[in-house]
Amino acid sequence: MKISVFGLGYVGIISAACLAEQGYKVLGIEVNKDKIEQVNNGISPIVEPYVGEIVKKVTLNKNLIATDNIKETILGTDISLICVGTPS
């Protein structure tokens, strides 16, 4: 199963990394180009125990890829998770 995760902040990157660690192919959609580059280089955009190690592992095995291509990602995945900030 291929999964897309919208937003690679605290909720999104943890969700994406853990799903990828379980063997799912995950595409993370992010608008921030710096975060996309970080994730694709195996660097977690947040600091949480173990998350950095997991992100590094799942990007090396290509189970997690970050992108800003929304249309291609939606069409190429089976399910999407929305993990973006809620306006207050």
PDB file of C-alpha atoms in Angstrom:
ATOM      1  CA  MET A   1       0.000   0.000   0.000  1.00  0.00           C
ATOM      2  CA  LYS A   2       1.228   3.490  -0.842  1.00  0.00           C
ATOM      3  CA  ILE A   3       0.387   6.283   1.591  1.00  0.00           C
ATOM      4  CA  SER A   4       0.635  10.050   1.259  1.00  0.00           C
ATOM      5  CA  VAL A   5       1.040  12.309   4.272  1.00  0.00           C
ATOM      6  CA  PHE A   6       0.211  15.995   3.888  1.00  0.00           C
ATOM      7  CA  GLY A   7       2.477  18.074   6.110  1.00  0.00           C
ATOM      8  CA  LEU A   8       5.826  17.011   7.536  1.00  0.00           C
ATOM      9  CA  GLY A   9       5.684  18.865  10.845  1.00  0.00           C
ATOM     10  CA  TYR A  10       5.537  17.179  14.255  1.00  0.00           C
ATOM     11  CA  VAL A  11       2.518  14.976  13.522  1.00  0.00           C
ATOM     12  CA  GLY A  12       3.229  14.343   9.842  1.00  0.00           C
ATOM     13  CA  ILE A  13       6.897  13.371   9.991  1.00  0.00           C
ATOM     14  CA  ILE A  14       6.342  10.985  12.898  1.00  0.00           C
ATOM     15  CA  SER A  15       3.357   9.386  11.147  1.00  0.00           C
ATOM     16  CA  ALA A  16       5.196   9.152   7.821  1.00  0.00           C
ATOM     17  CA  ALA A  17       8.392   7.758   9.347  1.00  0.00           C
ATOM     18  CA  CYS A  18       6.609   5.141  11.464  1.00  0.00           C
ATOM     19  CA  LEU A  19       4.450   3.970   8.556  1.00  0.00           C
ATOM     20  CA  ALA A  20       7.536   3.768   6.338  1.00  0.00           C
ATOM     21  CA  GLU A  21       9.357   1.800   9.032  1.00  0.00           C
ATOM     22  CA  GLN A  22       6.504  -0.735   8.947  1.00  0.00           C
ATOM     23  CA  GLY A  23       7.211  -1.278   5.243  1.00  0.00           C
ATOM     24  CA  TYR A  24       4.709   1.051   3.593  1.00  0.00           C
ATOM     25  CA  LYS A  25       5.797   3.291   0.730  1.00  0.00           C
ATOM     26  CA  VAL A  26       5.147   6.820   1.976  1.00  0.00           C
ATOM     27  CA  LEU A  27       5.202  10.093   0.078  1.00  0.00           C
ATOM     28  CA  GLY A  28       5.312  13.153   2.319  1.00  0.00           C
ATOM     29  CA  ILE A  29       3.836  16.302   0.820  1.00  0.00           C
ATOM     30  CA  GLU A  30       5.347  19.526   2.103  1.00  0.00           C
ATOM     31  CA  VAL A  31       5.377  23.128   0.843  1.00  0.00           C
ATOM     32  CA  ASN A  32       8.599  24.076   2.627  1.00  0.00           C
ATOM     33  CA  LYS A  33      11.463  23.286   0.243  1.00  0.00           C
ATOM     34  CA  ASP A  34      13.993  23.178   3.099  1.00  0.00           C
ATOM     35  CA  LYS A  35      11.987  20.456   4.882  1.00  0.00           C
ATOM     36  CA  ILE A  36      11.707  18.478   1.643  1.00  0.00           C
ATOM     37  CA  GLU A  37      15.473  18.609   1.181  1.00  0.00           C
ATOM     38  CA  GLN A  38      16.108  17.707   4.834  1.00  0.00           C
ATOM     39  CA  VAL A  39      13.834  14.672   4.756  1.00  0.00           C
ATOM     40  CA  ASN A  40      15.158  13.430   1.418  1.00  0.00           C
ATOM     41  CA  ASN A  41      18.673  13.698   2.875  1.00  0.00           C
ATOM     42  CA  GLY A  42      17.640  11.544   5.837  1.00  0.00           C
ATOM     43  CA  ILE A  43      17.418  14.390   8.338  1.00  0.00           C
ATOM     44  CA  SER A  44      14.352  14.800  10.538  1.00  0.00           C
ATOM     45  CA  PRO A  45      12.887  18.330  10.547  1.00  0.00           C
ATOM     46  CA  ILE A  46      11.987  17.890  14.242  1.00  0.00           C
ATOM     47  CA  VAL A  47      13.895  16.801  17.335  1.00  0.00           C
ATOM     48  CA  GLU A  48      12.264  13.840  19.064  1.00  0.00           C
ATOM     49  CA  PRO A  49      13.817  10.664  20.464  1.00  0.00           C
ATOM     50  CA  TYR A  50      14.435   8.018  17.769  1.00  0.00           C
ATOM     51  CA  VAL A  51      12.689   9.976  14.983  1.00  0.00           C
ATOM     52  CA  GLY A  52      15.974  11.077  13.412  1.00  0.00           C
ATOM     53  CA  GLU A  53      17.226   7.496  13.275  1.00  0.00           C
ATOM     54  CA  ILE A  54      13.977   6.254  11.742  1.00  0.00           C
ATOM     55  CA  VAL A  55      13.874   9.037   9.124  1.00  0.00           C
ATOM     56  CA  LYS A  56      17.459   8.263   8.120  1.00  0.00           C
ATOM     57  CA  LYS A  57      16.716   4.532   7.788  1.00  0.00           C
ATOM     58  CA  VAL A  58      13.458   4.867   5.822  1.00  0.00           C
ATOM     59  CA  THR A  59      14.828   7.446   3.400  1.00  0.00           C
ATOM     60  CA  LEU A  60      17.856   5.268   2.694  1.00  0.00           C
ATOM     61  CA  ASN A  61      15.608   2.336   1.778  1.00  0.00           C
ATOM     62  CA  LYS A  62      13.310   4.680  -0.221  1.00  0.00           C
ATOM     63  CA  ASN A  63      10.213   3.941   1.880  1.00  0.00           C
ATOM     64  CA  LEU A  64       9.880   7.678   2.618  1.00  0.00           C
ATOM     65  CA  ILE A  65      10.206  10.370  -0.016  1.00  0.00           C
ATOM     66  CA  ALA A  66       9.300  14.035   0.468  1.00  0.00           C
ATOM     67  CA  THR A  67       7.849  16.067  -2.397  1.00  0.00           C
ATOM     68  CA  ASP A  68       5.779  19.133  -3.213  1.00  0.00           C
ATOM     69  CA  ASN A  69       3.991  17.498  -6.166  1.00  0.00           C
ATOM     70  CA  ILE A  70       0.446  17.196  -4.819  1.00  0.00           C
ATOM     71  CA  LYS A  71      -1.342  15.930  -7.926  1.00  0.00           C
ATOM     72  CA  GLU A  72       1.161  13.179  -8.755  1.00  0.00           C
ATOM     73  CA  THR A  73       1.299  12.095  -5.127  1.00  0.00           C
ATOM     74  CA  ILE A  74      -2.476  11.828  -4.704  1.00  0.00           C
ATOM     75  CA  LEU A  75      -2.851   9.900  -7.955  1.00  0.00           C
ATOM     76  CA  GLY A  76      -0.015   7.554  -7.001  1.00  0.00           C
ATOM     77  CA  THR A  77      -1.141   6.622  -3.481  1.00  0.00           C
ATOM     78  CA  ASP A  78      -3.954   4.529  -2.028  1.00  0.00           C
ATOM     79  CA  ILE A  79      -4.695   6.627   1.050  1.00  0.00           C
ATOM     80  CA  SER A  80      -3.863  10.135   2.264  1.00  0.00           C
ATOM     81  CA  LEU A  81      -3.386  11.464   5.785  1.00  0.00           C
ATOM     82  CA  ILE A  82      -3.817  15.175   6.455  1.00  0.00           C
ATOM     83  CA  CYS A  83      -1.365  16.351   9.120  1.00  0.00           C
ATOM     84  CA  VAL A  84      -1.343  20.122   8.750  1.00  0.00           C
ATOM     85  CA  GLY A  85      -1.812  22.781  11.395  1.00  0.00           C
ATOM     86  CA  THR A  86      -5.313  23.681  12.500  1.00  0.00           C
ATOM     87  CA  PRO A  87      -6.118  27.398  12.469  1.00  0.00           C
ATOM     88  CA  SER A  88      -6.905  28.723  15.915  1.00  0.00           C
TER      89      SER A  88
END
